[in-house]
mmCIF file of C-alpha atoms and ligand atoms in Angstrom:
data_model
loop_
_atom_site.group_PDB
_atom_site.id
_atom_site.type_symbol
_atom_site.label_atom_id
_atom_site.label_comp_id
_atom_site.label_asym_id
_atom_site.label_seq_id
_atom_site.Cartn_x
_atom_site.Cartn_y
_atom_site.Cartn_z
ATOM 1 C CA MET A 19 -28.608 11.973 -54.528
ATOM 2 C CA GLU A 20 -30.697 14.913 -53.351
ATOM 3 C CA VAL A 21 -28.777 17.506 -51.333
ATOM 4 C CA ARG A 22 -30.949 19.034 -48.661
ATOM 5 C CA ASP A 23 -30.376 22.259 -46.732
ATOM 6 C CA PRO A 24 -29.140 21.271 -43.227
ATOM 7 C CA ASN A 25 -31.412 23.934 -41.734
ATOM 8 C CA GLU A 26 -34.416 22.236 -43.263
ATOM 9 C CA ILE A 27 -33.393 18.903 -41.710
ATOM 10 C CA ALA A 28 -32.694 20.520 -38.329
ATOM 11 C CA ALA A 29 -36.042 22.332 -38.355
ATOM 12 C CA ALA A 30 -37.855 19.081 -39.093
ATOM 13 C CA ALA A 31 -35.988 17.174 -36.368
ATOM 14 C CA ARG A 32 -36.885 19.861 -33.791
ATOM 15 C CA GLN A 33 -40.588 19.270 -34.381
ATOM 16 C CA PHE A 34 -40.398 15.942 -32.580
ATOM 17 C CA ARG A 35 -40.830 15.520 -28.843
ATOM 18 C CA VAL A 36 -37.404 14.480 -27.654
ATOM 19 C CA SER A 37 -35.496 15.570 -24.584
ATOM 20 C CA GLY A 38 -32.208 17.295 -25.363
ATOM 21 C CA GLU A 39 -30.966 19.582 -28.111
ATOM 22 C CA PHE A 40 -30.695 18.674 -31.770
ATOM 23 C CA ALA A 41 -26.963 18.262 -32.523
ATOM 24 C CA GLY A 42 -26.791 17.168 -36.164
ATOM 25 C CA ALA A 43 -27.981 14.690 -38.751
ATOM 26 C CA ALA A 44 -26.265 12.684 -41.484
ATOM 27 C CA ARG A 45 -27.718 10.859 -44.456
ATOM 28 C CA TYR A 46 -28.123 7.170 -43.671
ATOM 29 C CA GLY A 47 -28.840 3.804 -45.324
ATOM 30 C CA SER A 48 -29.251 2.573 -48.885
ATOM 31 C CA GLY A 49 -33.034 2.563 -49.409
ATOM 32 C CA HIS A 50 -34.307 3.517 -52.881
ATOM 33 C CA ILE A 51 -37.396 5.461 -51.784
ATOM 34 C CA ASN A 52 -37.256 7.659 -48.685
ATOM 35 C CA GLU A 53 -34.599 10.094 -47.490
ATOM 36 C CA SER A 54 -33.233 8.801 -44.186
ATOM 37 C CA TYR A 55 -31.017 10.589 -41.649
ATOM 38 C CA ARG A 56 -29.359 9.528 -38.427
ATOM 39 C CA ALA A 57 -30.166 12.430 -36.091
ATOM 40 C CA ILE A 58 -28.352 13.143 -32.838
ATOM 41 C CA PHE A 59 -29.861 14.863 -29.797
ATOM 42 C CA ARG A 60 -27.735 15.845 -26.779
ATOM 43 C CA GLU A 61 -28.686 16.435 -23.182
ATOM 44 C CA GLY A 62 -25.606 17.131 -21.092
ATOM 45 C CA ALA A 63 -23.280 14.188 -21.627
ATOM 46 C CA ARG A 64 -26.094 11.961 -22.864
ATOM 47 C CA GLU A 65 -26.503 11.400 -26.586
ATOM 48 C CA GLN A 66 -29.542 9.836 -28.243
ATOM 49 C CA HIS A 67 -29.888 8.792 -31.879
ATOM 50 C CA PHE A 68 -32.974 8.758 -34.087
ATOM 51 C CA LEU A 69 -33.851 7.723 -37.599
ATOM 52 C CA LEU A 70 -35.428 10.787 -39.172
ATOM 53 C CA GLN A 71 -37.133 10.242 -42.515
ATOM 54 C CA ARG A 72 -38.446 12.527 -45.184
ATOM 55 C CA ILE A 73 -41.219 10.481 -46.751
ATOM 56 C CA ASN A 74 -41.280 10.143 -50.526
ATOM 57 C CA THR A 75 -44.658 11.677 -51.313
ATOM 58 C CA ARG A 76 -44.432 10.918 -55.025
ATOM 59 C CA VAL A 77 -44.563 7.259 -54.034
ATOM 60 C CA PHE A 78 -46.845 7.754 -50.994
ATOM 61 C CA PRO A 79 -49.096 10.748 -51.718
ATOM 62 C CA ASP A 80 -51.596 10.019 -48.938
ATOM 63 C CA VAL A 81 -49.353 10.435 -45.908
ATOM 64 C CA ASP A 82 -52.250 10.443 -43.442
ATOM 65 C CA ARG A 83 -53.366 6.977 -44.452
ATOM 66 C CA LEU A 84 -49.787 5.739 -44.720
ATOM 67 C CA MET A 85 -49.031 6.841 -41.172
ATOM 68 C CA GLN A 86 -52.331 5.478 -39.824
ATOM 69 C CA ASN A 87 -51.192 2.069 -41.054
ATOM 70 C CA ILE A 88 -47.736 2.440 -39.547
ATOM 71 C CA GLU A 89 -49.137 3.557 -36.214
ATOM 72 C CA ARG A 90 -51.391 0.506 -36.014
ATOM 73 C CA VAL A 91 -48.677 -1.890 -37.175
ATOM 74 C CA THR A 92 -45.997 -0.586 -34.791
ATOM 75 C CA GLU A 93 -48.421 -0.787 -31.867
ATOM 76 C CA ARG A 94 -49.380 -4.330 -32.747
ATOM 77 C CA VAL A 95 -45.786 -5.516 -33.168
ATOM 78 C CA SER A 96 -44.734 -3.757 -29.990
ATOM 79 C CA SER A 97 -47.522 -5.307 -27.912
ATOM 80 C CA SER A 98 -46.557 -8.760 -29.173
ATOM 81 C CA MET A 99 -43.042 -8.069 -27.800
ATOM 82 C CA GLU A 100 -44.298 -7.134 -24.349
ATOM 83 C CA ALA A 101 -42.450 -9.945 -22.597
ATOM 84 C CA LYS A 102 -39.080 -8.990 -24.096
ATOM 85 C CA PRO A 103 -36.835 -6.724 -22.010
ATOM 86 C CA ASP A 104 -35.264 -5.156 -25.117
ATOM 87 C CA ARG A 105 -38.586 -4.430 -26.824
ATOM 88 C CA GLU A 106 -37.309 -0.957 -27.917
ATOM 89 C CA ARG A 107 -34.812 -2.687 -30.210
ATOM 90 C CA ARG A 108 -37.363 -5.156 -31.560
ATOM 91 C CA ALA A 109 -40.293 -2.972 -32.545
ATOM 92 C CA LEU A 110 -40.227 0.423 -34.239
ATOM 93 C CA ARG A 111 -41.889 3.200 -32.247
ATOM 94 C CA LEU A 112 -43.043 6.453 -33.794
ATOM 95 C CA ILE A 113 -41.874 9.580 -31.965
ATOM 96 C CA ARG A 114 -44.701 12.101 -31.728
ATOM 97 C CA THR A 115 -44.413 15.793 -32.564
ATOM 98 C CA HIS A 116 -44.875 18.629 -30.050
ATOM 99 C CA ASP A 117 -48.473 18.884 -31.247
ATOM 100 C CA ASP A 118 -48.947 15.150 -30.700
ATOM 101 C CA ARG A 119 -48.948 13.920 -34.285
ATOM 102 C CA VAL A 120 -47.002 10.973 -35.701
ATOM 103 C CA TRP A 121 -45.623 12.970 -38.623
ATOM 104 C CA HIS A 122 -44.810 16.567 -39.524
ATOM 105 C CA ARG A 123 -45.494 18.559 -42.686
ATOM 106 C CA ASP A 124 -43.045 21.456 -43.166
ATOM 107 C CA ALA A 125 -43.762 24.786 -44.854
ATOM 108 C CA ALA A 126 -42.406 23.503 -48.185
ATOM 109 C CA GLY A 127 -44.701 20.475 -48.070
ATOM 110 C CA GLY A 128 -42.024 17.987 -46.947
ATOM 111 C CA CYS A 129 -43.369 15.179 -44.735
ATOM 112 C CA TRP A 130 -41.225 13.832 -41.905
ATOM 113 C CA ARG A 131 -41.381 11.088 -39.273
ATOM 114 C CA MET A 132 -38.950 9.848 -36.653
ATOM 115 C CA TYR A 133 -38.130 6.574 -34.870
ATOM 116 C CA PRO A 134 -35.603 5.764 -32.152
ATOM 117 C CA PHE A 135 -32.437 4.566 -33.870
ATOM 118 C CA VAL A 136 -31.732 0.887 -33.221
ATOM 119 C CA ASN A 137 -28.081 1.013 -32.165
ATOM 120 C CA LYS A 138 -25.545 -1.795 -32.527
ATOM 121 C CA ALA A 139 -27.533 -3.360 -35.343
ATOM 122 C CA ARG A 140 -27.049 -3.419 -39.084
ATOM 123 C CA ALA A 141 -29.031 -3.770 -42.292
ATOM 124 C CA LEU A 142 -27.364 -5.949 -44.935
ATOM 125 C CA ASP A 143 -27.570 -5.174 -48.654
ATOM 126 C CA THR A 144 -26.275 -8.683 -49.343
ATOM 127 C CA ILE A 145 -26.135 -11.478 -46.810
ATOM 128 C CA GLU A 146 -22.885 -13.093 -45.733
ATOM 129 C CA SER A 147 -24.106 -16.533 -44.600
ATOM 130 C CA ALA A 148 -27.047 -18.926 -44.812
ATOM 131 C CA GLU A 149 -27.587 -18.381 -41.081
ATOM 132 C CA GLN A 150 -28.381 -14.715 -41.775
ATOM 133 C CA ALA A 151 -30.915 -15.825 -44.402
ATOM 134 C CA TYR A 152 -32.504 -18.114 -41.805
ATOM 135 C CA GLN A 153 -32.686 -15.236 -39.332
ATOM 136 C CA ILE A 154 -34.250 -12.847 -41.820
ATOM 137 C CA GLY A 155 -36.710 -15.533 -42.959
ATOM 138 C CA ARG A 156 -37.748 -16.140 -39.384
ATOM 139 C CA ALA A 157 -38.117 -12.409 -38.682
ATOM 140 C CA PHE A 158 -40.509 -11.874 -41.596
ATOM 141 C CA GLY A 159 -42.405 -15.067 -40.725
ATOM 142 C CA GLU A 160 -42.872 -13.817 -37.171
ATOM 143 C CA PHE A 161 -43.870 -10.408 -38.478
ATOM 144 C CA GLN A 162 -46.699 -11.949 -40.531
ATOM 145 C CA GLN A 163 -47.720 -13.977 -37.490
ATOM 146 C CA GLN A 164 -47.832 -10.882 -35.259
ATOM 147 C CA LEU A 165 -50.125 -9.139 -37.736
ATOM 148 C CA ALA A 166 -52.421 -12.082 -38.371
ATOM 149 C CA ASN A 167 -55.887 -11.533 -36.847
ATOM 150 C CA MET A 168 -55.453 -7.794 -36.602
ATOM 151 C CA PRO A 169 -58.787 -6.313 -35.537
ATOM 152 C CA PRO A 170 -60.717 -4.343 -38.194
ATOM 153 C CA PRO A 171 -60.693 -2.019 -40.047
ATOM 154 C CA ARG A 172 -58.643 -3.433 -42.908
ATOM 155 C CA LEU A 173 -55.286 -1.688 -43.390
ATOM 156 C CA HIS A 174 -55.162 0.884 -46.189
ATOM 157 C CA ASP A 175 -53.621 -0.099 -49.506
ATOM 158 C CA THR A 176 -50.769 2.415 -49.403
ATOM 159 C CA ILE A 177 -49.872 1.547 -53.007
ATOM 160 C CA PRO A 178 -52.832 -0.158 -54.719
ATOM 161 C CA ASP A 179 -51.920 -3.278 -56.716
ATOM 162 C CA PHE A 180 -48.344 -3.099 -55.459
ATOM 163 C CA HIS A 181 -47.673 -6.761 -56.277
ATOM 164 C CA HIS A 182 -50.218 -7.148 -59.060
ATOM 165 C CA THR A 183 -47.743 -8.647 -61.516
ATOM 166 C CA PRO A 184 -50.055 -8.459 -64.590
ATOM 167 C CA LYS A 185 -50.551 -4.732 -63.983
ATOM 168 C CA ARG A 186 -46.787 -4.282 -63.535
ATOM 169 C CA TYR A 187 -46.389 -6.053 -66.862
ATOM 170 C CA ALA A 188 -48.990 -3.788 -68.497
ATOM 171 C CA ALA A 189 -47.098 -0.758 -67.164
ATOM 172 C CA LEU A 190 -43.955 -2.086 -68.822
ATOM 173 C CA GLU A 191 -45.732 -2.433 -72.168
ATOM 174 C CA GLU A 192 -46.994 1.121 -71.823
ATOM 175 C CA ALA A 193 -43.501 2.407 -71.079
ATOM 176 C CA ILE A 194 -42.164 0.557 -74.130
ATOM 177 C CA ALA A 195 -44.901 2.053 -76.332
ATOM 178 C CA ARG A 196 -44.313 5.592 -75.035
ATOM 179 C CA ASP A 197 -40.518 5.314 -74.896
ATOM 180 C CA VAL A 198 -40.262 8.813 -73.411
ATOM 181 C CA ALA A 199 -36.517 8.574 -72.800
ATOM 182 C CA GLY A 200 -35.718 7.052 -76.216
ATOM 183 C CA ARG A 201 -34.159 3.996 -74.603
ATOM 184 C CA ALA A 202 -36.308 1.106 -75.867
ATOM 185 C CA ARG A 203 -33.836 0.364 -78.676
ATOM 186 C CA PHE A 204 -31.093 -0.352 -76.113
ATOM 187 C CA VAL A 205 -33.096 -3.006 -74.293
ATOM 188 C CA GLU A 206 -34.568 -5.249 -76.957
ATOM 189 C CA ALA A 207 -33.112 -8.349 -75.289
ATOM 190 C CA GLU A 208 -34.648 -7.457 -71.915
ATOM 191 C CA ILE A 209 -38.015 -6.646 -73.505
ATOM 192 C CA GLY A 210 -37.954 -10.036 -75.237
ATOM 193 C CA PHE A 211 -37.103 -11.734 -71.960
ATOM 194 C CA ALA A 212 -40.083 -10.105 -70.274
ATOM 195 C CA ARG A 213 -42.515 -10.799 -73.131
ATOM 196 C CA ARG A 214 -41.703 -14.499 -73.227
ATOM 197 C CA ARG A 215 -42.723 -14.727 -69.585
ATOM 198 C CA LYS A 216 -45.970 -12.762 -69.784
ATOM 199 C CA PRO A 217 -48.036 -15.979 -69.297
ATOM 200 C CA ILE A 218 -46.608 -16.547 -65.804
ATOM 201 C CA THR A 219 -47.635 -13.118 -64.492
ATOM 202 C CA THR A 220 -51.151 -14.226 -63.495
ATOM 203 C CA ARG A 221 -50.240 -17.528 -61.859
ATOM 204 C CA LEU A 222 -50.027 -16.461 -58.221
ATOM 205 C CA LEU A 223 -53.152 -14.292 -58.376
ATOM 206 C CA ASP A 224 -55.112 -17.093 -60.053
ATOM 207 C CA ALA A 225 -54.213 -19.655 -57.385
ATOM 208 C CA GLY A 226 -57.066 -18.666 -55.029
ATOM 209 C CA LEU A 227 -54.776 -18.061 -52.047
ATOM 210 C CA PRO A 228 -55.978 -16.319 -48.857
ATOM 211 C CA GLU A 229 -55.300 -12.671 -48.119
ATOM 212 C CA ARG A 230 -52.904 -11.988 -45.221
ATOM 213 C CA ILE A 231 -51.260 -8.894 -43.841
ATOM 214 C CA THR A 232 -47.856 -8.804 -45.433
ATOM 215 C CA HIS A 233 -44.816 -6.540 -45.395
ATOM 216 C CA ASN A 234 -44.442 -6.485 -49.173
ATOM 217 C CA ASP A 235 -40.884 -5.113 -49.230
ATOM 218 C CA THR A 236 -38.919 -7.892 -47.551
ATOM 219 C CA LYS A 237 -35.527 -7.223 -49.027
ATOM 220 C CA CYS A 238 -32.787 -8.171 -46.633
ATOM 221 C CA ASN A 239 -31.872 -4.575 -45.726
ATOM 222 C CA ASN A 240 -35.361 -4.078 -44.313
ATOM 223 C CA VAL A 241 -34.476 -6.131 -41.215
ATOM 224 C CA LEU A 242 -31.912 -5.117 -38.607
ATOM 225 C CA LEU A 243 -29.501 -7.749 -37.290
ATOM 226 C CA ASP A 244 -27.932 -7.447 -33.866
ATOM 227 C CA GLU A 245 -24.205 -6.784 -34.353
ATOM 228 C CA ALA A 246 -23.173 -8.953 -31.422
ATOM 229 C CA THR A 247 -25.437 -11.985 -31.858
ATOM 230 C CA ASN A 248 -26.404 -11.794 -35.562
ATOM 231 C CA GLU A 249 -30.017 -12.309 -34.503
ATOM 232 C CA ALA A 250 -32.575 -10.566 -36.747
ATOM 233 C CA ILE A 251 -34.167 -8.278 -34.215
ATOM 234 C CA CYS A 252 -36.274 -5.633 -35.922
ATOM 235 C CA VAL A 253 -38.359 -5.468 -39.085
ATOM 236 C CA ILE A 254 -38.256 -1.942 -40.550
ATOM 237 C CA ASP A 255 -39.534 -0.038 -43.609
ATOM 238 C CA LEU A 256 -43.236 -0.434 -42.887
ATOM 239 C CA ASP A 257 -44.599 1.776 -45.692
ATOM 240 C CA THR A 258 -45.977 -1.113 -47.706
ATOM 241 C CA VAL A 259 -47.432 -3.235 -44.891
ATOM 242 C CA MET A 260 -50.941 -3.977 -46.161
ATOM 243 C CA PRO A 261 -53.136 -6.888 -47.265
ATOM 244 C CA GLY A 262 -51.310 -9.261 -49.605
ATOM 245 C CA LEU A 263 -50.304 -12.848 -50.276
ATOM 246 C CA ALA A 264 -47.838 -14.616 -47.985
ATOM 247 C CA GLY A 265 -45.718 -15.482 -51.018
ATOM 248 C CA TYR A 266 -44.980 -11.821 -51.737
ATOM 249 C CA ASP A 267 -42.817 -11.680 -48.616
ATOM 250 C CA PHE A 268 -41.208 -15.038 -49.213
ATOM 251 C CA GLY A 269 -40.575 -14.100 -52.844
ATOM 252 C CA ASP A 270 -38.716 -10.884 -52.146
ATOM 253 C CA MET A 271 -36.440 -12.727 -49.718
ATOM 254 C CA VAL A 272 -35.569 -15.186 -52.479
ATOM 255 C CA ARG A 273 -34.872 -12.243 -54.768
ATOM 256 C CA THR A 274 -32.563 -10.417 -52.383
ATOM 257 C CA MET A 275 -30.749 -13.236 -50.608
ATOM 258 C CA THR A 276 -30.267 -16.308 -52.767
ATOM 259 C CA SER A 277 -27.762 -14.634 -55.104
ATOM 260 C CA PRO A 278 -24.318 -13.814 -53.712
ATOM 261 C CA ALA A 279 -24.155 -10.607 -55.797
ATOM 262 C CA ALA A 280 -25.637 -7.180 -55.112
ATOM 263 C CA GLU A 281 -28.927 -6.092 -56.664
ATOM 264 C CA ASP A 282 -26.994 -3.877 -59.099
ATOM 265 C CA GLU A 283 -24.059 -6.206 -59.878
ATOM 266 C CA ARG A 284 -22.748 -5.689 -63.418
ATOM 267 C CA ASP A 285 -20.895 -8.991 -63.688
ATOM 268 C CA LEU A 286 -23.820 -11.320 -64.341
ATOM 269 C CA SER A 287 -21.672 -14.427 -63.919
ATOM 270 C CA ARG A 288 -21.854 -13.622 -60.207
ATOM 271 C CA VAL A 289 -25.667 -13.756 -60.169
ATOM 272 C CA TYR A 290 -27.209 -17.162 -59.493
ATOM 273 C CA LEU A 291 -29.381 -18.979 -56.973
ATOM 274 C CA ARG A 292 -27.664 -20.748 -54.076
ATOM 275 C CA LEU A 293 -29.723 -23.740 -52.992
ATOM 276 C CA PRO A 294 -28.492 -23.820 -49.362
ATOM 277 C CA VAL A 295 -29.541 -20.187 -48.926
ATOM 278 C CA PHE A 296 -32.956 -20.903 -50.429
ATOM 279 C CA GLU A 297 -33.336 -23.749 -47.963
ATOM 280 C CA ALA A 298 -32.330 -21.485 -45.064
ATOM 281 C CA ILE A 299 -34.989 -18.939 -46.061
ATOM 282 C CA VAL A 300 -37.634 -21.670 -46.241
ATOM 283 C CA ARG A 301 -36.668 -23.066 -42.836
ATOM 284 C CA GLY A 302 -36.493 -19.671 -41.160
ATOM 285 C CA TYR A 303 -39.729 -18.394 -42.672
ATOM 286 C CA LEU A 304 -41.684 -21.594 -41.987
ATOM 287 C CA SER A 305 -40.374 -21.849 -38.421
ATOM 288 C CA ALA A 306 -42.873 -19.053 -37.706
ATOM 289 C CA ALA A 307 -45.283 -18.872 -40.654
ATOM 290 C CA GLY A 308 -45.572 -22.656 -40.952
ATOM 291 C CA ALA A 309 -48.062 -22.527 -38.108
ATOM 292 C CA PHE A 310 -50.743 -20.665 -40.071
ATOM 293 C CA LEU A 311 -50.016 -21.142 -43.795
ATOM 294 C CA THR A 312 -52.221 -23.511 -45.792
ATOM 295 C CA ARG A 313 -50.745 -26.331 -47.844
ATOM 296 C CA GLU A 314 -51.525 -24.381 -51.038
ATOM 297 C CA GLU A 315 -49.686 -21.324 -49.722
ATOM 298 C CA LYS A 316 -46.618 -23.411 -48.901
ATOM 299 C CA GLU A 317 -46.698 -24.964 -52.344
ATOM 300 C CA SER A 318 -46.848 -21.499 -53.920
ATOM 301 C CA LEU A 319 -43.564 -20.347 -52.361
ATOM 302 C CA PRO A 320 -41.126 -21.382 -55.125
ATOM 303 C CA LEU A 321 -43.389 -19.793 -57.757
ATOM 304 C CA ALA A 322 -43.575 -16.629 -55.636
ATOM 305 C CA GLY A 323 -39.759 -16.470 -55.571
ATOM 306 C CA LYS A 324 -39.618 -16.505 -59.343
ATOM 307 C CA LEU A 325 -42.567 -14.176 -59.845
ATOM 308 C CA ILE A 326 -41.479 -11.465 -57.413
ATOM 309 C CA THR A 327 -37.932 -11.498 -58.816
ATOM 310 C CA PHE A 328 -39.417 -11.147 -62.306
ATOM 311 C CA GLU A 329 -41.832 -8.435 -61.159
ATOM 312 C CA ILE A 330 -39.130 -6.255 -59.575
ATOM 313 C CA GLY A 331 -37.047 -6.817 -62.719
ATOM 314 C CA ILE A 332 -39.831 -5.438 -64.917
ATOM 315 C CA ARG A 333 -40.328 -2.521 -62.509
ATOM 316 C CA PHE A 334 -36.629 -1.589 -62.869
ATOM 317 C CA LEU A 335 -36.927 -1.895 -66.651
ATOM 318 C CA THR A 336 -40.097 0.225 -66.667
ATOM 319 C CA ASP A 337 -38.354 2.917 -64.627
ATOM 320 C CA TYR A 338 -35.334 2.850 -66.940
ATOM 321 C CA LEU A 339 -37.622 3.320 -69.963
ATOM 322 C CA SER A 340 -39.545 6.087 -68.208
ATOM 323 C CA GLY A 341 -36.416 8.137 -67.433
ATOM 324 C CA ASP A 342 -35.594 6.950 -63.875
ATOM 325 C CA ASN A 343 -38.138 8.782 -61.791
ATOM 326 C CA TYR A 344 -39.186 6.139 -59.253
ATOM 327 C CA PHE A 345 -36.161 4.325 -57.797
ATOM 328 C CA ARG A 346 -33.236 6.452 -56.599
ATOM 329 C CA ILE A 347 -30.271 5.922 -58.933
ATOM 330 C CA HIS A 348 -26.565 6.561 -58.321
ATOM 331 C CA ARG A 349 -25.206 6.200 -61.872
ATOM 332 C CA PRO A 350 -26.475 6.210 -65.460
ATOM 333 C CA ASP A 351 -28.137 2.913 -66.449
ATOM 334 C CA HIS A 352 -28.441 1.948 -62.781
ATOM 335 C CA ASN A 353 -32.010 0.723 -63.237
ATOM 336 C CA LEU A 354 -30.987 -1.263 -66.307
ATOM 337 C CA ASP A 355 -28.186 -2.960 -64.348
ATOM 338 C CA ARG A 356 -30.703 -3.776 -61.615
ATOM 339 C CA CYS A 357 -33.138 -5.199 -64.175
ATOM 340 C CA ARG A 358 -30.446 -7.433 -65.673
ATOM 341 C CA THR A 359 -29.497 -8.956 -62.323
ATOM 342 C CA GLN A 360 -33.151 -9.726 -61.593
ATOM 343 C CA PHE A 361 -33.644 -11.382 -64.975
ATOM 344 C CA LYS A 362 -30.446 -13.411 -64.563
ATOM 345 C CA LEU A 363 -31.699 -14.636 -61.207
ATOM 346 C CA VAL A 364 -35.088 -15.522 -62.727
ATOM 347 C CA GLU A 365 -33.247 -17.759 -65.191
ATOM 348 C CA SER A 366 -31.318 -19.395 -62.402
ATOM 349 C CA ILE A 367 -34.538 -19.988 -60.448
ATOM 350 C CA GLU A 368 -36.100 -21.554 -63.552
ATOM 351 C CA GLN A 369 -33.168 -23.935 -63.857
ATOM 352 C CA ASN A 370 -33.633 -25.054 -60.246
ATOM 353 C CA GLU A 371 -37.412 -25.202 -60.095
ATOM 354 C CA ALA A 372 -37.729 -28.940 -59.398
ATOM 355 C CA ALA A 373 -35.190 -28.779 -56.553
ATOM 356 C CA LEU A 374 -36.936 -25.771 -54.997
ATOM 357 C CA ASN A 375 -40.308 -27.532 -55.009
ATOM 358 C CA THR A 376 -38.788 -30.584 -53.359
ATOM 359 C CA MET A 377 -37.085 -28.483 -50.703
ATOM 360 C CA VAL A 378 -40.288 -26.686 -49.748
ATOM 361 C CA GLU A 379 -42.145 -29.995 -49.638
ATOM 362 C CA GLN A 380 -39.532 -31.477 -47.321
ATOM 363 C CA CYS A 381 -39.406 -28.451 -45.005
ATOM 364 C CA GLY A 382 -43.160 -27.784 -44.935
HETATM 365 P P1 ADP B 9 -36.412 3.149 -47.661
HETATM 366 O O1 ADP B 9 -37.887 3.084 -47.900
HETATM 367 O O2 ADP B 9 -35.783 4.292 -48.359
HETATM 368 O O3 ADP B 9 -35.766 1.838 -47.982
HETATM 369 P P2 ADP B 9 -36.018 2.444 -44.841
HETATM 370 O O4 ADP B 9 -37.129 2.673 -43.863
HETATM 371 O O5 ADP B 9 -35.763 1.065 -45.265
HETATM 372 O O6 ADP B 9 -36.247 3.426 -46.096
HETATM 373 O O7 ADP B 9 -34.699 3.054 -44.175
HETATM 374 C C1 ADP B 9 -33.485 3.123 -44.900
HETATM 375 C C2 ADP B 9 -32.358 2.473 -44.104
HETATM 376 O O8 ADP B 9 -32.217 3.136 -42.849
HETATM 377 C C3 ADP B 9 -32.578 1.009 -43.729
HETATM 378 O O9 ADP B 9 -32.189 0.118 -44.757
HETATM 379 C C4 ADP B 9 -31.706 0.876 -42.502
HETATM 380 O O10 ADP B 9 -30.335 0.745 -42.854
HETATM 381 C C5 ADP B 9 -31.855 2.229 -41.829
HETATM 382 N N1 ADP B 9 -32.895 2.274 -40.756
HETATM 383 C C6 ADP B 9 -34.221 2.484 -40.944
HETATM 384 N N2 ADP B 9 -34.868 2.545 -39.755
HETATM 385 C C7 ADP B 9 -33.925 2.392 -38.783
HETATM 386 C C8 ADP B 9 -33.938 2.395 -37.348
HETATM 387 N N3 ADP B 9 -35.067 2.616 -36.649
HETATM 388 N N4 ADP B 9 -32.763 2.203 -36.690
HETATM 389 C C9 ADP B 9 -31.624 2.024 -37.364
HETATM 390 N N5 ADP B 9 -31.531 2.026 -38.715
HETATM 391 C C10 ADP B 9 -32.662 2.202 -39.433
HETATM 392 C C1 GN1 B 10 -37.797 -0.266 -52.945
HETATM 393 O O1 GN1 B 10 -37.707 1.264 -50.140
HETATM 394 P P1 GN1 B 10 -36.789 0.128 -50.492
HETATM 395 O O2 GN1 B 10 -35.498 0.578 -51.075
HETATM 396 O O3 GN1 B 10 -36.631 -0.782 -49.286
HETATM 397 C C2 GN1 B 10 -39.222 -0.579 -53.381
HETATM 398 C C3 GN1 B 10 -39.441 -2.084 -53.405
HETATM 399 C C4 GN1 B 10 -38.431 -2.733 -54.352
HETATM 400 C C5 GN1 B 10 -37.029 -2.353 -53.908
HETATM 401 C C6 GN1 B 10 -36.000 -2.856 -54.874
HETATM 402 C C7 GN1 B 10 -42.126 1.343 -51.956
HETATM 403 O O4 GN1 B 10 -37.584 -0.717 -51.613
HETATM 404 O O5 GN1 B 10 -40.739 -2.375 -53.866
HETATM 405 O O6 GN1 B 10 -38.569 -4.125 -54.341
HETATM 406 O O7 GN1 B 10 -36.889 -0.915 -53.815
HETATM 407 N N1 GN1 B 10 -40.162 0.059 -52.479
HETATM 408 C C8 GN1 B 10 -41.250 0.702 -52.957
HETATM 409 O O8 GN1 B 10 -34.747 -2.793 -54.306
HETATM 410 O O9 GN1 B 10 -41.512 0.760 -54.162
HETATM 411 MG MG1 MG B 11 -35.877 0.025 -47.099
#
């Protein structure tokens, strides 16, 4: 993990308009992309916490457009929460800088933003119960609903073709052909697994489904759950909110919640789909999104679960072959371990396909 000079972090934090004195910051969370810190400001006996982030500009080079999206999305979500007394815990709010911007570029080119920290809430890397899956499903369903009918202009594509599975597949083939890290010979089985499934990569895009505004990164640790009530209260990680298919969000929930094991579990016997959790995701998601989804979109949900799990699997494999320069890793072969868990889950989804279709039919 990157080690950053504390003075650099402190200087960035002080750019934001907050009452009180900066009193320290510690690395926070388990995201693979940005660098996040829990920052403390003190004013007399009062202490306030913030989530300070150094944006990954390799992944998001156009920070202006990225932050324009986030500003619009946070305002929209916040205004839809107007009636709620604890709106500050339910909608992210960008803290502005002293010169009234929503992000700061430091002298070294680092780009920073800051949100109030949602206290007494947690982000789960793996869920502990089907009820949590229901909650997270509902939260992302409501999020899509809040962003439906957003007035023009269209949101920017912060990462073009983010969920274009055929292009992700083409990128894998290119990484295999280039083999810059000399690792292709270690992953012949995984390459074979991916190649056998190439024909499915176009299926969601070819289905003629309507464009929505979607989150696109709906893994379970991108929602905060209230510690006391277990309610999913706040959708976070808004970098990839942009036009997309409803199934992208449903699919990444299937990927990150139906298996009891972590995304990087090495014991693959622990990786499999749990039907009751799948059902909880469907019920939670449709309790909100059911109101606006078409019949074809609902029918596409099981396929989306398989396809997004497969897609993230090939992205991990591509990054492994390319020398690990996209996803943050914490050990050698980390991306390969992540790829293997995704592929194992794809197999488990395939074995349950008929049951998943029936469940969606019954819930929809
Ligand atoms: P990444 O793109 O690296 O995943 P995230 O925006 O998801 O970055 O933030 C990383 C982690 O920080 C989250 O998984 C969550 O644990 C925590 N987090 C993010 N925003 C907040 C917030 N406003 N309040 C509390 N915790 C947060
Ligand atoms: C990344 O930022 P984070 O850790 O929530 C990635 C997602 C992947 C996920 C896999 C912008 O999400 O697309 O599905 O890792 N985000 C980006 O865990 O690429
Ligand atoms: Mg995240």
